[in-house]
Short mmCIF file of C-alpha atoms in Angstrom, two decimals:
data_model
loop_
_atom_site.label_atom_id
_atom_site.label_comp_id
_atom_site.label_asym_id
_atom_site.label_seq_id
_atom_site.Cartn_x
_atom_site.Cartn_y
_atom_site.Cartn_z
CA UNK A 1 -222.02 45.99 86.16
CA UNK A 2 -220.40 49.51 85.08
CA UNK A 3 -223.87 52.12 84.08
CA UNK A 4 -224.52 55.90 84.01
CA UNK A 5 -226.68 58.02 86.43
CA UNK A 6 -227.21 61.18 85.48
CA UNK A 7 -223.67 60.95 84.01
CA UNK A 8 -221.86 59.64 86.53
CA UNK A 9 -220.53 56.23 86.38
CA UNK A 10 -221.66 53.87 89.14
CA UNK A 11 -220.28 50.35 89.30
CA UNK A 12 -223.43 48.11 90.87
CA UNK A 13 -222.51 44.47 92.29
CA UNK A 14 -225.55 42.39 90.64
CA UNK A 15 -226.25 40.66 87.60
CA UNK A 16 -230.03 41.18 87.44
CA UNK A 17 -231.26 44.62 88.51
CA UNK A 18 -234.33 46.20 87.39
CA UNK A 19 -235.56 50.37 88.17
CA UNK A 20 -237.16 48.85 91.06
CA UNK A 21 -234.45 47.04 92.27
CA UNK A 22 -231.81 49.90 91.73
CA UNK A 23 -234.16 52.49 93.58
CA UNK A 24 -233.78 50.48 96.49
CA UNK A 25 -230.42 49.56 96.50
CA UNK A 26 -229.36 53.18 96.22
CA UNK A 27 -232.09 54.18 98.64
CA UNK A 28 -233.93 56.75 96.36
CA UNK A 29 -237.56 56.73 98.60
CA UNK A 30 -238.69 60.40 97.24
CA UNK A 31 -242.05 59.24 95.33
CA UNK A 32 -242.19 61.40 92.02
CA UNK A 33 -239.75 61.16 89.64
CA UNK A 34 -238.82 60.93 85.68
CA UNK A 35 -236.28 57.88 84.21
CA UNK A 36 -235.21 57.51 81.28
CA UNK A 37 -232.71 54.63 79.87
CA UNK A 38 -230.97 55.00 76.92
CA UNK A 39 -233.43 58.34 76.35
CA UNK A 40 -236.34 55.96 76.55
CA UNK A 41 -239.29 57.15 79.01
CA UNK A 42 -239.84 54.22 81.61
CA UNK A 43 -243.19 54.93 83.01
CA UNK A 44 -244.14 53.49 86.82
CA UNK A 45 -245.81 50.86 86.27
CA UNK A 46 -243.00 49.29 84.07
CA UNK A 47 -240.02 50.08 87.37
CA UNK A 48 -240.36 46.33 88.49
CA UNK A 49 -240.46 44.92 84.89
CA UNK A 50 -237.55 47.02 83.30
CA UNK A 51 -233.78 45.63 83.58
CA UNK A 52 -230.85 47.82 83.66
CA UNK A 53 -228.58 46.79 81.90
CA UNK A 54 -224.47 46.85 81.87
CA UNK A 55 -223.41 50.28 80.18
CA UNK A 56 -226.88 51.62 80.14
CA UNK A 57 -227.39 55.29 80.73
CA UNK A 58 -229.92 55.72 83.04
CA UNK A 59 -231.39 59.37 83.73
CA UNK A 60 -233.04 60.55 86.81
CA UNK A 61 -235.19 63.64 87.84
CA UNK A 62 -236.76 64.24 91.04
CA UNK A 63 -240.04 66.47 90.83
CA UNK A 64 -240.66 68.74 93.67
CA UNK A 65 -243.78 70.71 94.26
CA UNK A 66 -243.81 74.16 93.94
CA UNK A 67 -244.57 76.65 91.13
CA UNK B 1 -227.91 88.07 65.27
CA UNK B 2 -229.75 91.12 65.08
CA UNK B 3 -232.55 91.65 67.37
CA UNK B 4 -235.44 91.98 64.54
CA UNK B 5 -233.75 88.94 62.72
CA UNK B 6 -234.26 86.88 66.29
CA UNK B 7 -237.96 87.95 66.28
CA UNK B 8 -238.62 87.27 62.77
CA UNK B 9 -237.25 84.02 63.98
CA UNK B 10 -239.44 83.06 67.31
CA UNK B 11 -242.09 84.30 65.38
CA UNK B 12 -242.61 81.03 63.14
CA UNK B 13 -242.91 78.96 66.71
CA UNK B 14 -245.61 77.70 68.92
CA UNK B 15 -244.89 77.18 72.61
CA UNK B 16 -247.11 75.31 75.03
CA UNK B 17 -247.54 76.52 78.43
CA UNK B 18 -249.34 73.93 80.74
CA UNK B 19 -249.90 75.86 83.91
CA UNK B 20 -250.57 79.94 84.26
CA UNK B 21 -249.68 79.95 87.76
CA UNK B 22 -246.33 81.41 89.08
CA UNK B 23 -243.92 79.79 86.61
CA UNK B 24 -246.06 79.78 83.72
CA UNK B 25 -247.35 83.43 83.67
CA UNK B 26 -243.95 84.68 84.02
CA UNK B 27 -242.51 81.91 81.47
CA UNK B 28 -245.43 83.65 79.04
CA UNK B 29 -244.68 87.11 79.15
CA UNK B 30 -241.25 86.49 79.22
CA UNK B 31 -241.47 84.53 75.83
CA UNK B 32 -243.88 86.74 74.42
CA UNK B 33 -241.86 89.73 75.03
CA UNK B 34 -239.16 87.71 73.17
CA UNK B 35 -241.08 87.75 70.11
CA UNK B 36 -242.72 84.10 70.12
CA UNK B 37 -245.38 83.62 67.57
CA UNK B 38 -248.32 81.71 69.16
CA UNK B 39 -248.37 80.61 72.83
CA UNK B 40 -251.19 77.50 73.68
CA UNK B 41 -251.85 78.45 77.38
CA UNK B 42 -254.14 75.59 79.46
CA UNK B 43 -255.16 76.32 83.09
CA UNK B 44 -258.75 75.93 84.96
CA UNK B 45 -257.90 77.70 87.76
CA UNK B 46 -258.88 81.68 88.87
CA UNK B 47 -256.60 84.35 90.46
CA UNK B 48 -256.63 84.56 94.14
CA UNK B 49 -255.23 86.88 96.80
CA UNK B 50 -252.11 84.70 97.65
CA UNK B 51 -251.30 84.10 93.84
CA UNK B 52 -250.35 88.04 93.79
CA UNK B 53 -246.50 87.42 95.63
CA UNK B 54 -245.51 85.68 92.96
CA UNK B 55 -247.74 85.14 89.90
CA UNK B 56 -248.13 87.64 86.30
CA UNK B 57 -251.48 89.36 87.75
CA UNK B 58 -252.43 92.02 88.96
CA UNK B 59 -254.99 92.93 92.27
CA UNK B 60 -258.12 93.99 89.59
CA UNK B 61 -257.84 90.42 88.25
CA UNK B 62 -258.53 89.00 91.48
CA UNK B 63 -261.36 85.88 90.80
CA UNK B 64 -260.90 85.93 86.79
CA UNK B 65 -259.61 82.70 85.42
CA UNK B 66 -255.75 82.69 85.35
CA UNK B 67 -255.57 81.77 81.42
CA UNK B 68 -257.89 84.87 80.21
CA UNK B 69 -256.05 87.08 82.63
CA UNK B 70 -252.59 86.40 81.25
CA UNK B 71 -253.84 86.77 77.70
CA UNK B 72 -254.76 90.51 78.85
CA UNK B 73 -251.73 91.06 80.23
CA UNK B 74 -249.61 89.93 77.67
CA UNK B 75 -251.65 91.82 75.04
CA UNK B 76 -250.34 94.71 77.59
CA UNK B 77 -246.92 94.17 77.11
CA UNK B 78 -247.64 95.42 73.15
CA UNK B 79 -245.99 92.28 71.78
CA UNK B 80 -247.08 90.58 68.43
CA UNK B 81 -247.65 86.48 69.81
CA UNK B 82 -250.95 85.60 69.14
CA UNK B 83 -252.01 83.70 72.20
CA UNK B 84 -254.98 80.81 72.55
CA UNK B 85 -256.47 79.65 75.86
CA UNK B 86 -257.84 76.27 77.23
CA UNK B 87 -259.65 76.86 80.41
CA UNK B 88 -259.53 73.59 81.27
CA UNK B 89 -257.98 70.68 83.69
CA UNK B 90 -255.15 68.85 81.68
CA UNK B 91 -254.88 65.31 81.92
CA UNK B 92 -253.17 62.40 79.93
CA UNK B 93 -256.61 62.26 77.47
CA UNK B 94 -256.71 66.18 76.77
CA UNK B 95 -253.15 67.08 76.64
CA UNK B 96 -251.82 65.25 73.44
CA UNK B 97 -254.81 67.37 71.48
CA UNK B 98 -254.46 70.92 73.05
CA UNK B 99 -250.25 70.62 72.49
CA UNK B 100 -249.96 68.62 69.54
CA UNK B 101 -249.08 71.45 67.21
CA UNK B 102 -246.15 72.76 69.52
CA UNK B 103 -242.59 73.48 68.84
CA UNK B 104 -241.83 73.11 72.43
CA UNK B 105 -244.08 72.86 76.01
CA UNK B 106 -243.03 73.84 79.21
CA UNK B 107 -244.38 72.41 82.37
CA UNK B 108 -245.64 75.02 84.68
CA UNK B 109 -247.23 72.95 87.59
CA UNK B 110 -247.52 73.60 90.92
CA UNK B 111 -247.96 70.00 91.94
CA UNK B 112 -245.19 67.11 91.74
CA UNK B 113 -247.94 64.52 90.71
CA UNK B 114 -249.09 67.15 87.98
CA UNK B 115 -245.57 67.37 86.22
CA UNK B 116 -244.96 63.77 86.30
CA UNK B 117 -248.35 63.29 84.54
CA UNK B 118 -247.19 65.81 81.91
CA UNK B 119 -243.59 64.67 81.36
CA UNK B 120 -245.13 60.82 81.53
CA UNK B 121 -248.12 62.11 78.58
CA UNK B 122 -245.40 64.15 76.58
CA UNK B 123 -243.08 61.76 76.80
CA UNK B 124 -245.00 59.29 75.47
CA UNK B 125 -247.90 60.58 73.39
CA UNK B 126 -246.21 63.53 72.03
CA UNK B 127 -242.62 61.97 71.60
CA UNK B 128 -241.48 64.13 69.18
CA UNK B 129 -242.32 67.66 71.40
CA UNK B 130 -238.92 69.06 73.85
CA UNK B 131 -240.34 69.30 77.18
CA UNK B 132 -238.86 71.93 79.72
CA UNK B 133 -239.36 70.76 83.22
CA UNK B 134 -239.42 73.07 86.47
CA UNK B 135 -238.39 71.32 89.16
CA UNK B 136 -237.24 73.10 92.79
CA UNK B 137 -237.86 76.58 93.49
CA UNK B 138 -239.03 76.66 97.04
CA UNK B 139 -237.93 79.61 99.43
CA UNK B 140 -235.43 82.17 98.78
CA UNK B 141 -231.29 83.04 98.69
CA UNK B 142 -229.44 79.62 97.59
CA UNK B 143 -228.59 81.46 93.76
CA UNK B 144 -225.87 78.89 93.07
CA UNK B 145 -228.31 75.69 93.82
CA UNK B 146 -230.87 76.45 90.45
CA UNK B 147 -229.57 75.20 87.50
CA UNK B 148 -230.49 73.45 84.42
CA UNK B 149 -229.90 70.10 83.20
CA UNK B 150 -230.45 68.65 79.58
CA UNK B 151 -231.44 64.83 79.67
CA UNK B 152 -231.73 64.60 75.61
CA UNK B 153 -233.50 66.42 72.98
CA UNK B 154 -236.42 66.30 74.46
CA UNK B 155 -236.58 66.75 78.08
CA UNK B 156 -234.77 69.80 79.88
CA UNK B 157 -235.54 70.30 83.65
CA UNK B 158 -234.49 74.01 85.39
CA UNK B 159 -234.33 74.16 89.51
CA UNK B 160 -232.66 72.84 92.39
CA UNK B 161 -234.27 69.58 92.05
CA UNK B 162 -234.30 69.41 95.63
CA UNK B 163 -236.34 71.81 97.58
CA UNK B 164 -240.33 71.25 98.19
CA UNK B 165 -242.58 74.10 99.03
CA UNK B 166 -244.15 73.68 101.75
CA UNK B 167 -245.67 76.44 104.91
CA UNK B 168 -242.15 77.46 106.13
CA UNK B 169 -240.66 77.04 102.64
CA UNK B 170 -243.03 79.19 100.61
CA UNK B 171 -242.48 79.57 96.75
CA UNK B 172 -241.63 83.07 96.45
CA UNK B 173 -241.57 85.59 93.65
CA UNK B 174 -237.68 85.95 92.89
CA UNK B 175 -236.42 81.94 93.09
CA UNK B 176 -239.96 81.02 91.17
CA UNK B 177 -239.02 84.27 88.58
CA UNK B 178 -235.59 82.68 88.05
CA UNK B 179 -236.49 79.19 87.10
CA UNK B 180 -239.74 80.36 84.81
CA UNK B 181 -237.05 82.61 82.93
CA UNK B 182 -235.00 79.77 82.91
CA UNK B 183 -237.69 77.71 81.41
CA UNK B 184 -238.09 80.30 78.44
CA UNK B 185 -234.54 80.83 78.52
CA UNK B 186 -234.22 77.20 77.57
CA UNK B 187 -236.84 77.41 75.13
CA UNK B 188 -235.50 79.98 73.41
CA UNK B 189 -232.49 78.10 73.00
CA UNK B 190 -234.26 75.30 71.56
CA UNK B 191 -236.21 77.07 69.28
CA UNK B 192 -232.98 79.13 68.51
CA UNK B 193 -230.82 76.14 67.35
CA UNK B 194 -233.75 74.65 65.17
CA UNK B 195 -232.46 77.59 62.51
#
């Protein structure tokens, strides 16, 4: 399937991948961050439930402390 | 535009600042300088000695709470933006309430876990609300790393979005000054384009 991360294309060999799923197949470990599909908030708890779907746009932001 | 026709502007707006620490003091005074009308500013915390190398306060404020402090100091500055305080802890049950009648609210957090709660509440329970993110603004040098990103309409995040302070990667005054001016940079631009 053909989708968008953080507007880049990335073409992902599976049928069936949800947040969780894609987290670890691109190896993204850092523990806070923001996603959003299609500009809808996914929270946590929802990463092993939610699909991603072919042509979604899926957006990612990594929080860092500091301010 | 004319400068009194862009504060005659920003002056119909209220911005939430969740955080006075060192991005949201300077994000304050920079958007009250700018000639916002009301800013809703929520922190519990009090000044300390370290705060001073990078935060909006001064060495006689030393032990007051953060929130009253920058209310003083942007009452100093001589600009019109009428400014209400929260002295509190903000969490997902007090936040929707405190920054429900903002324009826009920018996250001012020192802590990772602290903006994700924030983005996660706004996000959610105040859907409607832009959201200006600070993320990555550890050490110093690296100009050409900060930047600013727009996700949508309402979520904007300014920073490297990579570096993590930490003891030998201290947030310092310039790279934390950039990305809170950033932060009311963007919300000017927000509130600009509303016209």
């Amino acid at each position: 399937m053909k989708i968008k991360l953080n507007n880049r294309e990335e073409i992902i060999d599976t049928e069936i991948l949800t947040v969780s799923n894609f987290l670890e197949l691109k190896k993204f470990t850092f523990r806070m961050r923001i996603v959003k599909i299609n500009g809808v908030f996914i929270p946590k708890e929802k990463y092993d439930v939610t699909e991603i779907l072919d042509g979604d746009d899926v957006q990612m932001i990594y929080l860092m402390s500091g301010g | 535009m004319d400068l009194s026709i862009i504060k005659d502007q920003l002056a119909e707006y209220t911005v939430g600042i969740a955080g006075a620490g060192g991005l949201g003091s300077n994000c304050a005074v920079s958007l009250a300088r700018s000639g916002i009308g009301t800013l809703v500013i929520a922190d519990f915390d009090k000044i300390t000695e370290p705060n001073l190398n990078r935060q909006y306060f001064f060495r006689d404020q030393i032990g007051q709470f953060k929130a009253d402090a920058l209310k003083n100091n942007i009452e100093k500055t001589g600009s019109c933006t009428k400014v209400i305080i929260h002295i509190i802890k903000l969490s997902k049950n007090n936040i929707p309430e405190i920054f429900k009648d903002c324009d826009v609210i920018v996250e001012a957090f020192d802590l990772a876990e602290m903006k994700e709660m924030l983005a996660e509440t706004v996000q959610t329970k105040l859907p409607g609300i832009p959201l200006v993110l600070a993320s990555g603004l550890a050490g110093w040098g690296n100009n050409d790393t900060i930047k600013y990103r727009k996700i949508d309409d309402f979520l904007y995040t300014c920073g490297d979005e990579s570096t993590e302070v930490s003891v030998d990667l201290p947030p310092l005054a310039p790279r934390v000054g950039i990305v809170a001016n950033m932060q009311a940079n963007t919300v000017l631009d927000i509130l600009m384009n509303k016209i």
